[in-house]
Coordinates of C-alpha atoms in Angstrom, one line a residue:
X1 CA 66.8 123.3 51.6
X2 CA 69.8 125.5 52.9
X3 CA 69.7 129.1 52.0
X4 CA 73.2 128.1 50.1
X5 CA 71.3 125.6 48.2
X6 CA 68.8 128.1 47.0
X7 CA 71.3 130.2 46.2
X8 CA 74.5 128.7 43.7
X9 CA 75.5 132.3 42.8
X10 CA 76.4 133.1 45.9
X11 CA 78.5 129.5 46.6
X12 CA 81.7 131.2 45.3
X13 CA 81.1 134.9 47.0
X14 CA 80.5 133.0 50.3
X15 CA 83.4 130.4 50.3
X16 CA 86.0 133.6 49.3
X17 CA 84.0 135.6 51.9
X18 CA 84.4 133.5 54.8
X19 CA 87.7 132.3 54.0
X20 CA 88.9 135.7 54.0
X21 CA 87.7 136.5 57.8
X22 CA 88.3 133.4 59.1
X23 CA 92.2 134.0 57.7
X24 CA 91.9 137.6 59.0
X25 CA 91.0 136.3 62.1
X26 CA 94.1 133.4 62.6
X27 CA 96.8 135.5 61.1
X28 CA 95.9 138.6 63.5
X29 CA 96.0 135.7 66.5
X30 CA 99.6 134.7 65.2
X31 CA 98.2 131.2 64.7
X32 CA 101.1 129.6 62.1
X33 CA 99.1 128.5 58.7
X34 CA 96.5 130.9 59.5
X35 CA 95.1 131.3 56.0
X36 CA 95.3 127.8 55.6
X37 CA 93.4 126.9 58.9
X38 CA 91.1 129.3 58.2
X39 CA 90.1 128.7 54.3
X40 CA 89.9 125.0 55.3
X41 CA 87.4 126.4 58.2
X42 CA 85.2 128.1 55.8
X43 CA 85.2 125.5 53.2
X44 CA 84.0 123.1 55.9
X45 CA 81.4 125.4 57.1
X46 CA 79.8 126.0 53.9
X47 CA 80.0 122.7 52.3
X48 CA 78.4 120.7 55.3
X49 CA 75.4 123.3 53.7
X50 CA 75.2 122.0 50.8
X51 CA 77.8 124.2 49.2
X52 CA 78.0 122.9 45.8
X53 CA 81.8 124.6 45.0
X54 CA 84.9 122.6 43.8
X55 CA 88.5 123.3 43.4
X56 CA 89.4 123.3 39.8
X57 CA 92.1 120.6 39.3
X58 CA 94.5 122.9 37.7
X59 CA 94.7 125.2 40.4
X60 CA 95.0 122.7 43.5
X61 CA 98.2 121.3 41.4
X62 CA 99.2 125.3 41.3
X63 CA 99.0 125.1 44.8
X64 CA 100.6 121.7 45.4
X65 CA 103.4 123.0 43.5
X66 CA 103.9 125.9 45.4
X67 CA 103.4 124.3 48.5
X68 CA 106.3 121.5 47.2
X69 CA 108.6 124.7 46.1
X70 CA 108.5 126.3 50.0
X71 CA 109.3 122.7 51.0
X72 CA 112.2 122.3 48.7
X73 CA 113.6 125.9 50.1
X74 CA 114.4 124.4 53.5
X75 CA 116.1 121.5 52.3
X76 CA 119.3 122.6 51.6
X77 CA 122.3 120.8 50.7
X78 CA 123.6 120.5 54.3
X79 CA 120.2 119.1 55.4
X80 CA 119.9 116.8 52.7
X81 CA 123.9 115.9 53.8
X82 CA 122.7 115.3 57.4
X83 CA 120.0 113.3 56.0
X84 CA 122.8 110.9 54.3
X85 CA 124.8 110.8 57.2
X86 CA 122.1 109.9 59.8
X87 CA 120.0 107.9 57.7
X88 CA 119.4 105.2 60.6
X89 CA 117.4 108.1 62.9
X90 CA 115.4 109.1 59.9
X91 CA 114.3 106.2 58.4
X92 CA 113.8 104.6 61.7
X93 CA 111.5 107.7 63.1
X94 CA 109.1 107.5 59.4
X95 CA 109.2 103.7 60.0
X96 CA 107.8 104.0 63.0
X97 CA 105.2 106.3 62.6
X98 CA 103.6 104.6 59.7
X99 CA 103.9 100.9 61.4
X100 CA 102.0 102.8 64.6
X101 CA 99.7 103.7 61.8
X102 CA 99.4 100.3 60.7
X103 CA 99.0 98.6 63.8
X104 CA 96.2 101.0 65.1
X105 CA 94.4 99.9 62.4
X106 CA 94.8 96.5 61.8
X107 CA 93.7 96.4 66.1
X108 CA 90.4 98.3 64.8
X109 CA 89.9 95.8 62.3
X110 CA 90.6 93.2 64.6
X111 CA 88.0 94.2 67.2
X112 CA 85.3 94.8 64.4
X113 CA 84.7 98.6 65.5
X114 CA 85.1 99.8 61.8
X115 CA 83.7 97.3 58.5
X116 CA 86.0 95.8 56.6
X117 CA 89.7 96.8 56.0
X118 CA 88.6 100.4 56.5
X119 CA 90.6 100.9 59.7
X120 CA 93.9 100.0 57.7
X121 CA 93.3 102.2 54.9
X122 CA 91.8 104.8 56.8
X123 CA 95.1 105.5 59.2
X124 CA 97.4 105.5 56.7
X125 CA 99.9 108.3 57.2
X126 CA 100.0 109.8 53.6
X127 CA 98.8 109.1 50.1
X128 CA 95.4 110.0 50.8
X129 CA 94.6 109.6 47.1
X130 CA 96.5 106.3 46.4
X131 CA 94.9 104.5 49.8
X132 CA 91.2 105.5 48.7
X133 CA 91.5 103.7 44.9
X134 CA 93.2 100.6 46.8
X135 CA 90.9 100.4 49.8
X136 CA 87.7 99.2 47.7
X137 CA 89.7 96.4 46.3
X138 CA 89.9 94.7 49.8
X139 CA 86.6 95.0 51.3
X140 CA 86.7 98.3 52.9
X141 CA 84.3 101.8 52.6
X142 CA 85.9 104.0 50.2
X143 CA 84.1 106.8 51.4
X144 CA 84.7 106.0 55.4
X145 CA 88.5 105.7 54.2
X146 CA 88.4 108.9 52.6
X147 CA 86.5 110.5 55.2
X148 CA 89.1 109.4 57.9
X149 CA 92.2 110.6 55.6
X150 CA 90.9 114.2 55.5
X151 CA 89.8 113.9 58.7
X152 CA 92.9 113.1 60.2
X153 CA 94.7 115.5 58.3
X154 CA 92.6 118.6 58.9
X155 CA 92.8 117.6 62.8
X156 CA 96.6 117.0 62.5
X157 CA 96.9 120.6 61.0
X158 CA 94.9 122.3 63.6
X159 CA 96.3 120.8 66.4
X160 CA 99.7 121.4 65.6
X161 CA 98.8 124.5 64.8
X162 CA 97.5 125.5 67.9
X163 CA 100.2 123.7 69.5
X164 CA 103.0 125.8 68.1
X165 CA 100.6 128.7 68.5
X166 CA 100.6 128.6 72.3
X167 CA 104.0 127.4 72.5
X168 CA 105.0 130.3 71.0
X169 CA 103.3 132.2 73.2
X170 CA 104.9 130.8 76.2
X171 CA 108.2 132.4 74.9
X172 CA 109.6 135.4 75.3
X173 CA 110.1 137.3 72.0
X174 CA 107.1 135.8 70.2
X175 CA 104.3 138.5 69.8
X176 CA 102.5 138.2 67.0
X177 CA 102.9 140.9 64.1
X178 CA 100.5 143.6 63.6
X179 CA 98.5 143.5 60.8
X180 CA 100.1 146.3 59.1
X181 CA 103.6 144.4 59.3
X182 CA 102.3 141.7 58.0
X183 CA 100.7 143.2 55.1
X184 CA 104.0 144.6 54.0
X185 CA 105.1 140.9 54.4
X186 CA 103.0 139.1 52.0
X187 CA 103.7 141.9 49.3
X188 CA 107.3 142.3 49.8
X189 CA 109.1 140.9 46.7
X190 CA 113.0 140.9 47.1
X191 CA 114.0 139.8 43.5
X192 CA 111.5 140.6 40.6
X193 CA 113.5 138.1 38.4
X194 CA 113.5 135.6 41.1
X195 CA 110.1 135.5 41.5
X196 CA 109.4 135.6 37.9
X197 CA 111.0 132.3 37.4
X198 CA 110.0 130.7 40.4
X199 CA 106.5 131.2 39.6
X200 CA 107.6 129.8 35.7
X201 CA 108.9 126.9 37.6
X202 CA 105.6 126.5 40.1
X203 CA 103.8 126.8 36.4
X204 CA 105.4 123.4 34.2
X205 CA 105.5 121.5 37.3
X206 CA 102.2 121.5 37.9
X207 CA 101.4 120.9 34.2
X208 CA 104.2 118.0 34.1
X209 CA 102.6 116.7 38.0
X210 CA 99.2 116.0 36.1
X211 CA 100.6 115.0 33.2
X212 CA 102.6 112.0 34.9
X213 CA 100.1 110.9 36.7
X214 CA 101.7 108.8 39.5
X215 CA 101.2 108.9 43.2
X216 CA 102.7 111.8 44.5
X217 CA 103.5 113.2 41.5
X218 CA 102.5 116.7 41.7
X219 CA 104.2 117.1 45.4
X220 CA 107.6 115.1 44.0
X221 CA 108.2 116.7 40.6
X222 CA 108.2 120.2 41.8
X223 CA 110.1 119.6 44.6
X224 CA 113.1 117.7 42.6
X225 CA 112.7 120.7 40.3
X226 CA 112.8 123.4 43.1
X227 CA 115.9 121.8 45.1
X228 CA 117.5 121.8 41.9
X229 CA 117.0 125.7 40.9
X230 CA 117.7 126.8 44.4
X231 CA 120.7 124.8 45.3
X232 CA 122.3 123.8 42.0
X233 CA 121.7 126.9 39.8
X234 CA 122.4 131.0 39.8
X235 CA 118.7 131.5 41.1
X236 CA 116.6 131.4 44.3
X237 CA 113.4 130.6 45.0
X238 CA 111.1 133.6 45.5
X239 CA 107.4 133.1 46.7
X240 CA 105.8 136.0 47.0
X241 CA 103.1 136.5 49.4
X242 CA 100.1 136.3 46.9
X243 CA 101.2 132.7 45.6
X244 CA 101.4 131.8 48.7
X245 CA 97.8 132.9 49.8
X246 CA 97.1 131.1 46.8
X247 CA 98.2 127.8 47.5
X248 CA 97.2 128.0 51.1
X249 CA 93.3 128.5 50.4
X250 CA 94.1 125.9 47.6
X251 CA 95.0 123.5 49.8
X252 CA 92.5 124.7 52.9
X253 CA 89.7 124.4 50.5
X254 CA 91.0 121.0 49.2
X255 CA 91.0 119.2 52.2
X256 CA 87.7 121.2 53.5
X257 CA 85.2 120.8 50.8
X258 CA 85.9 116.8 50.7
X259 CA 83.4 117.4 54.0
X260 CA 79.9 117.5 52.5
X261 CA 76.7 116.6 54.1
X262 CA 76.2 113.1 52.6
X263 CA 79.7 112.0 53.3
X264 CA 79.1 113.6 57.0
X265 CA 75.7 111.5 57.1
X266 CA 77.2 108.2 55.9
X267 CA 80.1 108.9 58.6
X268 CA 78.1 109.8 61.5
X269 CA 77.7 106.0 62.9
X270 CA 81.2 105.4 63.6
X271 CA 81.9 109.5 63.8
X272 CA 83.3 108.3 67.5
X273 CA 85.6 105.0 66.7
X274 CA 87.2 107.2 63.8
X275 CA 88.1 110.2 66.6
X276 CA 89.2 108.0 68.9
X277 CA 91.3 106.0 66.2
X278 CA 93.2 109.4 65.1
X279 CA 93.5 110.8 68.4
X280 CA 95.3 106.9 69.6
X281 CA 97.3 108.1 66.0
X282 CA 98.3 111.4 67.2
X283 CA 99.3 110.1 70.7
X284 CA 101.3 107.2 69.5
X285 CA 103.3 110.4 67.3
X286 CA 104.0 112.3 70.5
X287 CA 105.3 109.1 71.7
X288 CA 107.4 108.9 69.0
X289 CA 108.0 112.8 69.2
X290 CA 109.6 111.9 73.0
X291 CA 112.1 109.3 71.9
X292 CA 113.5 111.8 69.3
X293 CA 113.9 114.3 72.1
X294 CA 115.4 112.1 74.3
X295 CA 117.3 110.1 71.8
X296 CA 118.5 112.6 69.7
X297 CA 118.4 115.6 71.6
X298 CA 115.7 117.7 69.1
X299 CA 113.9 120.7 70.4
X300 CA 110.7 119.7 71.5
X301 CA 108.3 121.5 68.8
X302 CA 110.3 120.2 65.7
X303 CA 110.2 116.6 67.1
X304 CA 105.9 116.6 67.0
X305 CA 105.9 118.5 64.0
X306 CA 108.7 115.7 62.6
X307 CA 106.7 113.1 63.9
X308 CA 102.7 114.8 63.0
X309 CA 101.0 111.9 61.3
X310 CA 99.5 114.5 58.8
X311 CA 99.9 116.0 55.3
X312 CA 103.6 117.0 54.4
X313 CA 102.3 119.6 52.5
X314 CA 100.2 120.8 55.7
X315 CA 103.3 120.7 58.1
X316 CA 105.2 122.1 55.7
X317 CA 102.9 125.4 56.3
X318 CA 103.0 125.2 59.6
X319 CA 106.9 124.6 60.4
X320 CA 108.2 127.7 57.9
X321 CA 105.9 129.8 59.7
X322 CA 107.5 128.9 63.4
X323 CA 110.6 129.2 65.3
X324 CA 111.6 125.6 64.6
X325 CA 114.0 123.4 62.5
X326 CA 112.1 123.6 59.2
X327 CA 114.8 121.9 57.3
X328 CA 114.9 119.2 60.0
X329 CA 111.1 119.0 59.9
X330 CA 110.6 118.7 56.2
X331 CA 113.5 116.2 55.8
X332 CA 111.8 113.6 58.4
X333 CA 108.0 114.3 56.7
X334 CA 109.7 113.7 53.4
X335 CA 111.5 110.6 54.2
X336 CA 108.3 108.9 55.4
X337 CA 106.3 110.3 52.3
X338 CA 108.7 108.7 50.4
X339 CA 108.6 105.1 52.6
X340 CA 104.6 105.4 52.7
X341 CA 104.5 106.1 48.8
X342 CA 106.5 103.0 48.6
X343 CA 105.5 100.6 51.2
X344 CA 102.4 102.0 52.5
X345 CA 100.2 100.1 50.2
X346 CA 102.3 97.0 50.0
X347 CA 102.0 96.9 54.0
X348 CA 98.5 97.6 54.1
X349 CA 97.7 95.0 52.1
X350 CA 99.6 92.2 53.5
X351 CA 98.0 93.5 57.2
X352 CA 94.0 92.8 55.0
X353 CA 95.3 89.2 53.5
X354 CA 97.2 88.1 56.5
X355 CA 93.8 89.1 59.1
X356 CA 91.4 87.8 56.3
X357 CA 93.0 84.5 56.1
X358 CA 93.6 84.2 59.7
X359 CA 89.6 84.7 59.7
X360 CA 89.0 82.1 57.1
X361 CA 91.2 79.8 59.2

């Protein structure tokens, strides 16, 4: 037994602990969605030692909604207004990111290299939640699905991470901060009364995001809510640096603690076939990430973080905290959440019935 194991009392000390340096450590390295890269670090870590720690539902939707609020402040009216006017380029860019996704895995499936359907419902690019309760309906390993959706997030957010990280470094200009700058950072606060409603708002969304349960409820409901206080109304959105660090270990510890042992043990097989699956996933989105440069003439980081095949909510982290088109960024991930909350699961299972009755055949 693991000295964590023998220990529960210190389960809670240790995740904060570790979290804490590891963050330390990333946002002293400039690395963009440091404290999310390294609370999600920790949380891995620990619970691959038995770590027996969850995150209290109430508090990841806090952190979903404040997550959803610092999305909603880059999407302006005139994004939202280029949106509408080149609706072909957007919809054809999230198309094509979740039918790579699709036909990754519906090759995997073919060749046999994962059991059952897993391979479809594993790549799915979004609605981790939604394609785990679907998957066991059509023959596939809930928890190998599950595994590979967290999985591919938590690589998609470190890679692009690093990616920005080092791109930024190449520039001229881009030093990181010093820790006492960005100290005074996250505990500026430039309108008490903004951030007083803002955090009011982040508050009965997430109540109202568990209370309607739906799929992608508590990402959607306080985003509508936040686009329409900071672009139809006399307020701003404020988030200030502590609800922030918040939601960020929220959501690092979310994705990180999914990671235990037994999971880890059951996945360990085919721990090879599901890297090299996500790694075809992330090279198919640089592909994609080249024809919008090319095509469309976007900047080269906010095409792969347009085109990342991870969480919105993770990229969302990462682009505000990097010298790219945020608005642009968050616009593209949003229109494919939307298109894989809608068809995602309709097109994953027509991929299962059509290969299973070609195999009855």
């Amino acid at each position: 037994m693991s000295f964590f194991r023998l220990q529960p009392r210190l389960h809670g000390p240790a995740l904060l602990l570790c979290s804490a340096l590891a963050s330390a450590v990333f946002l002293l390295m400039g690395v963009p969605a440091g404290m999310l890269l390294g609370c999600m670090l920790a949380a891995v870590l620990l619970a691959t030692q038995d770590m027996n720690v969850r995150v209290p539902a109430p508090l990841f939707a806090i952190g979903q909604s404040v997550i959803a609020c610092l999305m909603a402040r880059s999407l302006h009216v005139e994004v939202l207004h280029r949106v509408a006017g080149e609706w072909p380029l957007f919809l054809g860019i999230a198309f094509s990111v979740m039918a790579a996704s699709a036909l990754l895995g519906f090759w995997l499936m073919r060749s046999g290299l994962l059991p059952g359907s897993t391979a479809i419902w594993g790549l799915a690019p979004g609605a981790a939640s939604a394609m785990v309760l679907m998957a066991g309906d059509f023959g596939a390993d809930t928890r190998l699905v599950a595994f590979m959706q967290y999985l591919r997030v938590a690589m998609v957010t470190a890679i692009a991470s690093l990616v920005v990280h080092f791109a930024a470094d190449a520039s001229p200009g881009q030093a990181a901060a010093g820790w006492d700058v960005q100290l005074a950072h996250w505990l500026h606060i430039q309108s008490p009364l903004h951030a007083g409603l803002t955090l009011a708002l982040v508050l009965a969304a997430a109540w109202l995001g568990r209370t309607l349960a739906f799929p992608g409820g508590p990402l959607l409901i306080p985003m509508v809510l936040a686009l329409a206080m900071d672009n139809f109304s006399p307020w701003k959105l404020e988030l200030p640096g502590p609800l922030l660090a918040l939601a960020y270990a929220a959501l690092g510890w979310g994705i990180g603690l999914r990671f235990n042992r037994a999971i880890l043990e059951h996945a360990w097989r085919v721990l090879p076939r599901v890297l090299v699956a996500i790694f075809a996933l992330i090279v198919l989105g640089l592909v994609i990430a080249g024809s919008l440069m090319f095509f469309a003439g976007v900047a080269p980081l906010t095409a792969y973080l347009s085109t990342s095949p991870g969480g919105a909510d993770s990229v969302a982290v990462i682009a505000v905290g990097s010298a790219v088109d945020a608005g642009f960024v968050m616009a593209m991930q949003m229109v494919r959440f939307f298109m894989v909350l809608l068809l995602g699961p309709r097109l994953s299972r027509w991929l299962v019935q059509r290969l299973s009755a070609r195999t009855a055949a």
